[in-house]
Tab-separated table of C-alpha atoms and ligand atoms in Angstrom:
chain	number	residue	atom	x	y	z
H	1	UNK	CA	27.449	6.008	3.104
H	2	UNK	CA	30.628	3.940	3.592
H	3	UNK	CA	28.499	1.195	5.063
H	4	UNK	CA	26.047	1.321	2.129
H	5	UNK	CA	28.948	1.009	-0.323
H	6	UNK	CA	30.259	-1.977	1.618
H	7	UNK	CA	26.840	-3.651	1.473
H	8	UNK	CA	26.470	-2.959	-2.246
H	9	UNK	CA	29.987	-4.342	-2.884
H	10	UNK	CA	29.218	-7.411	-0.803
H	11	UNK	CA	25.905	-8.009	-2.623
H	12	UNK	CA	27.582	-7.626	-6.023
H	13	UNK	CA	30.321	-10.104	-5.042
H	14	UNK	CA	27.824	-12.635	-3.732
H	15	UNK	CA	25.777	-12.319	-6.944
H	16	UNK	CA	28.871	-13.043	-9.068
H	17	UNK	CA	29.862	-15.976	-6.792
H	18	UNK	CA	26.372	-17.510	-7.008
H	19	UNK	CA	26.298	-17.235	-10.809
H	20	UNK	CA	29.851	-18.657	-11.281
H	21	UNK	CA	29.526	-21.531	-8.840
H	22	UNK	CA	25.942	-22.329	-9.881
H	23	UNK	CA	25.073	-22.768	-6.218
H	24	UNK	CA	21.336	-22.639	-5.645
H	25	UNK	CA	19.853	-19.708	-3.799
H	26	UNK	CA	18.450	-20.677	-0.446
H	27	UNK	CA	14.678	-20.221	-0.216
H	28	UNK	CA	13.590	-16.948	1.368
H	29	UNK	CA	10.460	-18.610	2.744
H	30	UNK	CA	9.875	-22.345	2.977
H	31	UNK	CA	7.216	-24.731	1.730
H	32	UNK	CA	5.259	-26.531	4.444
H	33	UNK	CA	2.578	-29.161	4.333
H	34	UNK	CA	-0.779	-27.789	5.443
H	35	UNK	CA	-1.337	-28.581	9.103
H	36	UNK	CA	-4.699	-29.870	10.336
H	37	UNK	CA	-4.943	-26.925	12.710
H	38	UNK	CA	-3.443	-23.487	13.341
H	39	UNK	CA	-3.992	-20.925	16.063
H	40	UNK	CA	-4.596	-18.232	13.425
H	41	UNK	CA	-5.389	-18.517	9.704
H	42	UNK	CA	-4.808	-15.358	7.627
H	43	UNK	CA	-6.491	-15.309	4.213
H	44	UNK	CA	-4.474	-13.277	1.693
H	45	UNK	CA	-0.699	-13.374	1.178
H	46	UNK	CA	-0.346	-9.723	0.334
H	47	UNK	CA	1.445	-7.123	2.366
H	48	UNK	CA	-1.421	-6.856	4.904
H	49	UNK	CA	-1.641	-10.609	5.549
H	50	UNK	CA	2.125	-11.069	5.761
H	51	UNK	CA	2.573	-8.016	7.996
H	52	UNK	CA	-0.146	-9.298	10.339
H	53	UNK	CA	1.590	-12.675	10.505
H	54	UNK	CA	4.969	-11.084	11.116
H	55	UNK	CA	3.789	-8.820	13.955
H	56	UNK	CA	1.787	-11.658	15.550
H	57	UNK	CA	4.998	-13.703	15.686
H	58	UNK	CA	7.448	-10.944	16.484
H	59	UNK	CA	5.471	-8.799	18.898
H	60	UNK	CA	3.301	-11.448	20.558
H	61	UNK	CA	5.076	-14.757	20.133
H	62	UNK	CA	2.067	-16.255	18.242
H	63	UNK	CA	3.757	-18.379	15.599
H	64	UNK	CA	1.340	-21.195	14.862
H	65	UNK	CA	-0.033	-19.099	12.026
H	66	UNK	CA	-0.886	-19.922	8.407
H	67	UNK	CA	-1.049	-17.364	5.618
H	68	UNK	CA	-3.208	-18.749	2.811
H	69	UNK	CA	-2.740	-17.254	-0.640
H	70	UNK	CA	-4.700	-18.453	-3.690
H	71	UNK	CA	-1.980	-17.314	-6.139
H	72	UNK	CA	1.615	-16.249	-5.319
H	73	UNK	CA	2.393	-13.765	-2.531
H	74	UNK	CA	2.083	-10.141	-3.570
H	75	UNK	CA	0.143	-11.058	-6.713
H	76	UNK	CA	-2.816	-8.811	-5.818
H	77	UNK	CA	-2.879	-5.146	-4.804
H	78	UNK	CA	0.511	-5.387	-3.074
H	79	UNK	CA	2.313	-5.729	-6.364
H	80	UNK	CA	-0.060	-3.502	-8.344
H	81	UNK	CA	0.067	-0.175	-6.559
H	82	UNK	CA	2.277	2.842	-7.269
H	83	UNK	CA	4.359	2.369	-4.073
H	84	UNK	CA	3.583	5.800	-2.590
H	85	UNK	CA	3.660	6.334	1.156
H	86	UNK	CA	2.517	9.417	3.063
H	87	UNK	CA	0.648	10.485	6.177
H	88	UNK	CA	-0.825	13.885	5.171
H	89	UNK	CA	-4.447	12.738	5.642
H	90	UNK	CA	-7.425	14.958	6.270
H	91	UNK	CA	-8.831	13.595	9.499
H	92	UNK	CA	-6.992	13.383	12.841
H	93	UNK	CA	-7.741	9.623	12.958
H	94	UNK	CA	-6.367	9.055	9.460
H	95	UNK	CA	-3.272	11.223	10.033
H	96	UNK	CA	-2.305	9.447	13.250
H	97	UNK	CA	-2.904	6.028	11.705
H	98	UNK	CA	-0.877	6.592	8.534
H	99	UNK	CA	1.817	8.405	10.429
H	100	UNK	CA	2.459	5.273	12.498
H	101	UNK	CA	2.647	3.374	9.207
H	102	UNK	CA	5.246	5.780	7.834
H	103	UNK	CA	7.217	5.392	11.063
H	104	UNK	CA	7.215	1.627	10.622
H	105	UNK	CA	8.129	1.945	6.933
H	106	UNK	CA	11.095	4.152	7.790
H	107	UNK	CA	12.736	1.462	9.868
H	108	UNK	CA	11.350	-1.568	8.063
H	109	UNK	CA	14.621	-2.445	6.284
H	110	UNK	CA	16.327	-2.696	9.701
H	111	UNK	CA	13.393	-4.536	11.280
H	112	UNK	CA	13.206	-7.141	8.530
H	113	UNK	CA	16.916	-7.158	7.697
H	114	UNK	CA	15.845	-6.718	4.073
H	115	UNK	CA	16.318	-3.715	1.861
H	116	UNK	CA	12.833	-2.411	1.075
H	117	UNK	CA	14.292	0.612	-0.768
H	118	UNK	CA	12.392	3.247	1.213
H	119	UNK	CA	13.092	6.660	-0.347
H	120	UNK	CA	11.947	9.723	1.540
H	121	UNK	CA	11.517	11.943	-1.514
H	122	UNK	CA	8.811	14.274	-0.231
H	123	UNK	CA	5.187	14.299	-1.396
H	124	UNK	CA	3.679	17.281	-3.227
H	125	UNK	CA	-0.040	17.744	-3.888
H	126	UNK	CA	-0.616	20.531	-6.384
H	127	UNK	CA	-3.548	22.964	-6.113
H	128	UNK	CA	-4.929	24.410	-9.327
H	129	UNK	CA	-7.736	26.440	-7.878
H	130	UNK	CA	-8.740	28.339	-4.754
H	131	UNK	CA	-10.877	25.595	-3.310
H	132	UNK	CA	-8.134	22.970	-3.492
H	133	UNK	CA	-5.711	25.455	-1.982
H	134	UNK	CA	-8.168	25.817	0.914
H	135	UNK	CA	-8.300	22.029	1.359
H	136	UNK	CA	-4.469	21.887	1.341
H	137	UNK	CA	-4.406	24.498	4.072
H	138	UNK	CA	-6.968	22.508	6.066
H	139	UNK	CA	-4.927	19.294	5.650
H	140	UNK	CA	-1.702	21.121	6.642
H	141	UNK	CA	-3.317	22.394	9.830
H	142	UNK	CA	-4.725	18.993	10.766
H	143	UNK	CA	-1.316	17.416	10.055
H	144	UNK	CA	0.607	20.013	12.071
H	145	UNK	CA	-1.636	19.494	15.089
H	146	UNK	CA	-0.703	15.780	14.917
H	147	UNK	CA	2.999	16.697	14.675
H	148	UNK	CA	3.192	15.739	11.001
H	149	UNK	CA	5.546	17.702	8.746
H	150	UNK	CA	3.168	19.200	6.177
H	151	UNK	CA	2.739	22.760	4.830
H	152	UNK	CA	1.379	24.785	1.959
H	153	UNK	CA	4.080	26.111	-0.380
H	154	UNK	CA	4.058	28.559	-3.303
H	155	UNK	CA	5.170	28.176	-6.905
H	156	UNK	CA	8.724	29.367	-6.155
H	157	UNK	CA	9.232	26.379	-3.809
H	158	UNK	CA	7.455	24.015	-6.195
H	159	UNK	CA	9.920	24.986	-8.944
H	160	UNK	CA	12.858	24.580	-6.560
H	161	UNK	CA	11.750	21.103	-5.445
H	162	UNK	CA	10.519	19.839	-8.835
H	163	UNK	CA	12.044	21.986	-11.618
H	164	UNK	CA	10.440	19.891	-14.376
H	165	UNK	CA	6.896	20.913	-13.369
H	166	UNK	CA	5.430	23.727	-15.448
H	167	UNK	CA	4.497	26.435	-12.938
H	168	UNK	CA	3.987	29.149	-15.594
H	169	UNK	CA	0.563	30.593	-16.309
H	170	UNK	CA	0.518	28.863	-19.729
H	171	UNK	CA	-1.125	25.518	-18.827
H	172	UNK	CA	-4.883	25.000	-18.880
H	173	UNK	CA	-4.642	24.252	-15.162
H	174	UNK	CA	-2.107	26.734	-13.747
H	175	UNK	CA	-0.559	25.780	-10.425
H	176	UNK	CA	-1.350	28.094	-7.465
H	177	UNK	CA	0.447	26.268	-4.687
H	178	UNK	CA	0.904	22.817	-3.190
H	179	UNK	CA	0.665	20.803	0.012
H	180	UNK	CA	4.276	19.790	0.732
H	181	UNK	CA	4.876	16.749	2.931
H	182	UNK	CA	8.630	16.012	3.267
H	183	UNK	CA	8.277	12.580	5.021
H	184	UNK	CA	6.328	11.041	2.125
H	185	UNK	CA	8.026	8.994	-0.577
H	186	UNK	CA	8.182	5.659	-2.318
H	187	UNK	CA	9.050	2.113	-1.224
H	188	UNK	CA	9.740	-0.884	-3.428
H	189	UNK	CA	6.481	-2.744	-2.991
H	190	UNK	CA	7.646	-6.278	-3.928
H	191	UNK	CA	10.536	-5.928	-1.517
H	192	UNK	CA	8.098	-5.118	1.288
H	193	UNK	CA	6.120	-8.317	0.478
H	194	UNK	CA	9.279	-10.431	0.290
H	195	UNK	CA	10.783	-8.872	3.423
H	196	UNK	CA	7.655	-9.551	5.530
H	197	UNK	CA	7.338	-13.074	4.105
H	198	UNK	CA	10.947	-13.931	4.803
H	199	UNK	CA	10.868	-12.524	8.333
H	200	UNK	CA	7.486	-14.161	9.196
H	201	UNK	CA	8.790	-17.508	7.856
H	202	UNK	CA	11.931	-17.302	9.925
H	203	UNK	CA	9.731	-16.815	13.042
H	204	UNK	CA	7.756	-19.965	12.258
H	205	UNK	CA	4.779	-18.732	10.211
H	206	UNK	CA	3.657	-21.102	7.398
H	207	UNK	CA	3.019	-19.456	4.032
H	208	UNK	CA	0.809	-21.552	1.729
H	209	UNK	CA	0.748	-20.282	-1.853
H	210	UNK	CA	-1.503	-21.670	-4.624
H	211	UNK	CA	-4.036	-22.551	-1.918
H	212	UNK	CA	-7.515	-21.085	-2.020
H	213	UNK	CA	-10.006	-20.824	0.784
H	214	UNK	CA	-13.323	-22.153	-0.469
H	215	UNK	CA	-15.359	-22.137	2.712
H	216	UNK	CA	-15.237	-20.781	6.253
H	217	UNK	CA	-16.710	-23.038	8.946
H	218	UNK	CA	-18.882	-21.223	11.489
H	219	UNK	CA	-20.779	-22.977	14.296
H	220	UNK	CA	-22.831	-21.273	16.980
H	221	UNK	CA	-21.774	-17.809	15.770
H	222	UNK	CA	-18.081	-18.615	16.033
H	223	UNK	CA	-15.379	-19.545	13.493
H	224	UNK	CA	-14.205	-23.127	13.723
H	225	UNK	CA	-12.079	-23.541	10.619
H	226	UNK	CA	-11.577	-23.083	6.911
H	227	UNK	CA	-11.793	-25.353	3.898
H	228	UNK	CA	-9.040	-24.859	1.333
H	229	UNK	CA	-8.065	-26.422	-1.954
H	230	UNK	CA	-5.266	-28.118	0.018
H	231	UNK	CA	-7.512	-29.515	2.775
H	232	UNK	CA	-9.480	-28.531	5.847
H	233	UNK	CA	-7.898	-26.546	8.711
H	234	UNK	CA	-9.424	-26.163	12.135
H	235	UNK	CA	-8.770	-22.795	13.734
H	236	UNK	CA	-10.512	-20.467	16.211
H	237	UNK	CA	-9.272	-17.315	14.401
H	238	UNK	CA	-9.563	-16.302	10.763
H	239	UNK	CA	-8.468	-12.913	9.429
H	240	UNK	CA	-9.616	-11.706	6.016
H	241	UNK	CA	-6.683	-9.680	4.639
H	242	UNK	CA	-7.708	-9.779	0.997
H	243	UNK	CA	-8.209	-6.924	-1.474
H	244	UNK	CA	-10.472	-7.215	-4.450
H	245	UNK	CA	-12.071	-10.369	-3.074
H	246	UNK	CA	-12.750	-9.131	0.419
H	247	UNK	CA	-16.543	-9.174	0.079
H	248	UNK	CA	-16.540	-12.674	-1.398
H	249	UNK	CA	-14.271	-14.000	1.349
H	250	UNK	CA	-16.322	-12.377	4.091
H	251	UNK	CA	-19.523	-13.757	2.533
H	252	UNK	CA	-18.065	-17.237	3.202
H	253	UNK	CA	-18.392	-16.452	6.929
H	254	UNK	CA	-21.832	-14.862	6.418
H	255	UNK	CA	-20.490	-11.338	7.003
H	256	UNK	CA	-21.664	-8.630	4.544
H	257	UNK	CA	-19.345	-5.703	3.913
H	258	UNK	CA	-20.299	-2.250	2.535
H	259	UNK	CA	-17.693	-2.417	-0.222
H	260	UNK	CA	-17.709	-2.039	-3.984
H	261	UNK	CA	-14.683	-3.182	-6.009
H	262	UNK	CA	-13.186	-0.956	-8.669
H	263	UNK	CA	-10.079	-1.392	-10.864
H	264	UNK	CA	-7.334	1.244	-10.474
H	265	UNK	CA	-5.007	1.551	-13.465
H	266	UNK	CA	-1.385	2.578	-13.515
H	267	UNK	CA	1.478	2.727	-16.008
H	268	UNK	CA	5.252	2.961	-16.250
H	269	UNK	CA	7.580	4.512	-18.834
H	270	UNK	CA	10.989	3.576	-20.099
H	271	UNK	CA	13.896	4.733	-17.895
H	272	UNK	CA	15.261	8.235	-18.486
H	273	UNK	CA	17.689	10.557	-16.671
H	274	UNK	CA	16.516	11.503	-13.168
H	275	UNK	CA	14.554	14.735	-13.376
H	276	UNK	CA	11.915	14.374	-10.687
H	277	UNK	CA	12.712	13.770	-7.026
H	278	UNK	CA	9.400	14.180	-5.107
H	279	UNK	CA	6.150	12.329	-5.609
H	280	UNK	CA	3.803	14.734	-7.382
H	281	UNK	CA	0.013	14.601	-7.258
H	282	UNK	CA	-2.624	16.643	-8.997
H	283	UNK	CA	-6.144	16.085	-7.792
H	284	UNK	CA	-7.691	18.219	-10.489
H	285	UNK	CA	-5.828	16.399	-13.251
H	286	UNK	CA	-6.462	13.024	-11.568
H	287	UNK	CA	-2.853	11.942	-11.703
H	288	UNK	CA	0.084	11.117	-9.466
H	289	UNK	CA	3.615	10.401	-10.603
H	290	UNK	CA	7.043	9.588	-9.330
H	291	UNK	CA	10.360	8.597	-10.857
H	292	UNK	CA	11.976	5.406	-9.654
H	293	UNK	CA	15.670	5.108	-8.807
H	294	UNK	CA	16.078	3.317	-12.151
H	295	UNK	CA	14.598	6.329	-13.985
H	296	UNK	CA	11.139	5.033	-14.978
H	297	UNK	CA	8.140	7.290	-14.371
H	298	UNK	CA	5.323	5.531	-12.558
H	299	UNK	CA	1.877	7.089	-13.094
H	300	UNK	CA	-1.516	6.402	-11.621
H	301	UNK	CA	-4.965	7.973	-11.779
H	302	UNK	CA	-8.486	7.580	-10.356
H	303	UNK	CA	-10.321	4.301	-9.996
H	304	UNK	CA	-12.326	3.227	-13.070
H	305	UNK	CA	-15.916	4.528	-12.897
H	306	UNK	CA	-17.448	1.032	-12.690
H	307	UNK	CA	-17.242	-2.098	-10.555
H	308	UNK	CA	-15.157	-4.913	-12.038
H	309	UNK	CA	-12.677	-7.649	-11.194
H	310	UNK	CA	-10.582	-7.043	-14.281
H	311	UNK	CA	-6.901	-6.196	-13.905
H	312	UNK	CA	-6.338	-5.211	-17.522
H	313	UNK	CA	-5.311	-1.788	-18.706
H	314	UNK	CA	-7.278	0.247	-21.267
H	315	UNK	CA	-6.220	2.498	-24.138
H	316	UNK	CA	-8.687	5.120	-22.983
H	317	UNK	CA	-6.927	5.294	-19.632
H	318	UNK	CA	-3.429	5.462	-21.192
H	319	UNK	CA	-4.471	8.341	-23.474
H	320	UNK	CA	-6.153	10.336	-20.744
H	321	UNK	CA	-3.262	9.791	-18.355
H	322	UNK	CA	-0.658	10.813	-20.906
H	323	UNK	CA	-2.548	14.032	-21.690
H	324	UNK	CA	-2.784	14.969	-18.019
H	325	UNK	CA	0.847	14.160	-17.280
H	326	UNK	CA	1.975	16.357	-20.176
H	327	UNK	CA	-0.053	19.246	-18.783
H	328	UNK	CA	2.215	19.069	-15.702
H	329	UNK	CA	5.508	18.023	-17.292
H	330	UNK	CA	5.642	18.891	-21.021
H	331	UNK	CA	9.254	17.690	-21.134
H	332	UNK	CA	8.030	14.056	-20.944
H	333	UNK	CA	6.441	14.254	-24.395
H	334	UNK	CA	9.044	11.922	-25.968
H	335	UNK	CA	9.195	9.408	-23.160
H	336	UNK	CA	7.580	6.081	-24.091
H	337	UNK	CA	5.045	4.335	-21.887
H	338	UNK	CA	6.104	0.691	-21.725
H	339	UNK	CA	3.577	-1.103	-19.544
H	340	UNK	CA	0.232	-0.601	-17.843
H	341	UNK	CA	-1.709	-2.677	-15.364
H	342	UNK	CA	-4.460	-2.379	-12.820
H	343	UNK	CA	-5.171	-3.436	-9.274
H	344	UNK	CA	-8.471	-3.908	-7.473
H	345	UNK	CA	-9.567	-1.363	-4.926
H	346	UNK	CA	-12.264	-2.130	-2.339
H	347	UNK	CA	-14.043	1.158	-1.796
H	348	UNK	CA	-16.022	1.828	1.375
H	349	UNK	CA	-18.603	4.613	1.633
H	350	UNK	CA	-16.249	6.831	3.670
H	351	UNK	CA	-12.909	5.868	2.082
H	352	UNK	CA	-11.715	4.491	5.395
H	353	UNK	CA	-10.627	0.847	5.803
H	354	UNK	CA	-12.560	-1.709	7.852
H	355	UNK	CA	-10.347	-3.278	10.521
H	356	UNK	CA	-11.278	-5.385	13.497
H	357	UNK	CA	-13.993	-7.691	14.776
H	358	UNK	CA	-17.142	-8.775	12.957
H	359	UNK	CA	-20.459	-10.186	14.229
H	360	UNK	CA	-18.931	-13.693	13.862
H	361	UNK	CA	-16.680	-14.426	16.843
H	362	UNK	CA	-13.117	-15.214	15.739
H	363	UNK	CA	-13.624	-13.763	12.241
H	364	UNK	CA	-11.665	-10.545	11.779
H	365	UNK	CA	-11.242	-8.245	8.789
H	366	UNK	CA	-8.496	-5.946	7.532
H	367	UNK	CA	-10.109	-4.817	4.271
H	368	UNK	CA	-11.709	-1.946	2.345
H	369	UNK	CA	-8.479	-0.100	1.683
H	370	UNK	CA	-9.619	1.686	-1.435
H	371	UNK	CA	-6.496	3.337	-2.816
H	372	UNK	CA	-4.606	3.470	0.531
H	373	UNK	CA	-3.729	-0.221	1.037
H	374	UNK	CA	0.013	-0.187	0.489
H	375	UNK	CA	0.507	2.873	2.714
H	376	UNK	CA	-1.446	1.383	5.593
H	377	UNK	CA	-0.052	-2.137	5.564
H	378	UNK	CA	2.576	-1.983	8.356
H	379	UNK	CA	0.334	-0.244	10.853
H	380	UNK	CA	-2.693	-2.385	9.950
H	381	UNK	CA	-0.582	-5.516	10.427
H	382	UNK	CA	0.819	-4.275	13.717
H	383	UNK	CA	-2.543	-3.205	15.145
H	384	UNK	CA	-4.511	-6.231	13.882
H	385	UNK	CA	-1.880	-8.483	15.478
H	386	UNK	CA	-2.288	-6.560	18.767
H	387	UNK	CA	-6.083	-6.949	18.597
H	388	UNK	CA	-5.787	-10.722	17.991
H	389	UNK	CA	-3.233	-11.147	20.752
H	390	UNK	CA	-4.943	-9.016	23.451
H	391	UNK	CA	-8.630	-9.042	22.499
H	392	UNK	CA	-8.647	-5.281	23.070
H	393	UNK	CA	-9.276	-2.917	20.142
H	394	UNK	CA	-6.196	-0.628	19.857
H	395	UNK	CA	-6.937	3.097	19.789
H	396	UNK	CA	-5.426	3.579	16.312
H	397	UNK	CA	-7.898	1.215	14.649
H	398	UNK	CA	-10.977	1.920	16.780
H	399	UNK	CA	-12.317	4.560	14.266
H	400	UNK	CA	-12.223	1.956	11.466
H	401	UNK	CA	-14.527	-0.691	12.975
H	402	UNK	CA	-17.196	-2.357	10.817
H	403	UNK	CA	-20.032	-1.263	13.094
H	404	UNK	CA	-19.364	2.426	12.345
H	405	UNK	CA	-21.576	2.032	9.267
H	406	UNK	CA	-24.475	0.899	11.483
H	407	UNK	CA	-23.836	3.715	13.974
H	408	UNK	CA	-23.491	6.278	11.167
H	409	UNK	CA	-20.089	7.331	12.574
H	410	UNK	CA	-18.162	7.594	9.288
H	411	UNK	CA	-14.521	8.730	8.932
H	412	UNK	CA	-14.712	11.166	5.977
H	413	UNK	CA	-11.318	10.314	4.569
H	414	UNK	CA	-12.356	10.942	0.942
H	415	UNK	CA	-10.866	14.457	1.079
H	416	UNK	CA	-7.401	12.979	1.573
H	417	UNK	CA	-7.462	10.830	-1.532
H	418	UNK	CA	-4.552	11.627	-3.834
H	419	UNK	CA	-6.982	12.285	-6.671
H	420	UNK	CA	-10.735	12.656	-6.945
H	421	UNK	CA	-12.442	9.237	-7.171
W	501	LIG	O1	-3.617	8.191	-1.791
W	501	LIG	O2	-1.555	8.711	-2.167
W	501	LIG	C1	-2.589	8.099	-2.440
W	501	LIG	C2	-2.593	7.159	-3.592
W	501	LIG	C3	-1.615	7.036	-4.509
W	501	LIG	C4	-2.008	6.033	-5.352
W	501	LIG	C5	-3.194	5.604	-4.947
W	501	LIG	N1	-3.553	6.296	-3.858
C-alpha cells in the first residue's frame, strides 16, 4: 500500500513536471523503417499480435520481428471489448488454457513494468432457472478438478457480494443462484496493448502502424514473404493475429477458415458512486456488466444476429440492453448511457479459437476468438511464440488446431460463453 502511494505520488509529480517544463514525452514504442526482411512477420497489432511478439523476444530471444498493423495498435477488438478476464470455462481444455492466461494477467504489470490496472473483483454468473443452475454446477465441478476457484453460491451470498442486484422474487427473471469465480475481474485493455507494445519494442521488435498487408507470397506450399502498403518483406514465417479480418488475411495465403464475423456491441455510462464490485453476468438476460474504478458501468451483450464488418452501435441494442440491465439493477434507472461501440468477433463452429499451423508451411494463425479474445491474449501469445520457436505444438493449444474441424474433434466451448450467442 505504502509502495503504491509512493508510485502514485511519483507519477503525479512527474505529470506536473512534464506539463510545467513542456518537455516532450519520450515515445513508448519507436518508429522504424520497414526492413526488407524479418525472421517473423505478425499481422495485426492488437493484444494477440503484440503479446506474440513480446514472448518471442523475451522467452526465446527472437527479436527480428515485425508487427504490421493497418491502423493504430489496439484499434480493433483489443480496444473494443469489455475488459473481462476469467477462467471458469466449461471444458477441461478451455479451463486450463484460460487459467494460464489469468495467471499471466495477474503478474503482467510486473512483467511489463507497466500498470495494466488488473483488478481481481470476482466474476459472478447468475442463474435464473434450473437448467442454468445445473450448467453452473457442471462448470464449477470441471473448474475445481482443474484447481480453479469456482463454486455455486445462493442468493444470500449474491446479495453480500453485490448488494445492488435485485435478488427478490419480484423480477421477471428471479435469481436462483450463481457461479462465483473469485479470480476473475477486469483489466484496462488499452494499457495491456500499450504495455506489450512498449516491452516488445524495448526488446527490439519493430511495430509498423498504418501499414496494411495486401498480399502473402507463397511458393511451393511455403510462405516466402508479404506485400504491404509500405513495401515488400521477405520472411519465412507469417502469423495471422487479426480479428474481424482473419478470414480475409488467411485467404491471402490460400487458407480457408471456418469463421463467420459478427459485431458485438457494448456501452458505457457516466461515472457514479461505486456500488458494484464484481463482474456480473446473466446468460438468460444476455448481459454482462462491471463498474470501472472511475465509476462508469460497462455493459455488453450477445453478438448481433447477422454477419457484418460494421463497428457502429444501434439504438435497438441500447434499448434492449438498458431494459435487461434494469431487470438486474433497478437502481441504475437514472444513470445515463454516454457511449456505445462495437467490435468484430470471429465465430468458429465450436466457439474455440484456432491457433497453430496451417496447410501452408510457415503460415500460422491465432484467430477465431469469438467473444473470448481479450481473456486469451497472454496465453495465446505465449504459446504461439513457443510453437514458432520450437516447432512443437504446446499441449495447451493442441486442442485448438485448425485440423480439428476436418477430424470432427470440436471443443464445445459454447456452454462457457458469458451470454447465449
Ligand atoms: O465470455 O466473459 C465472456 C465475455 C465477456 C464479454 C464477452 N465475452
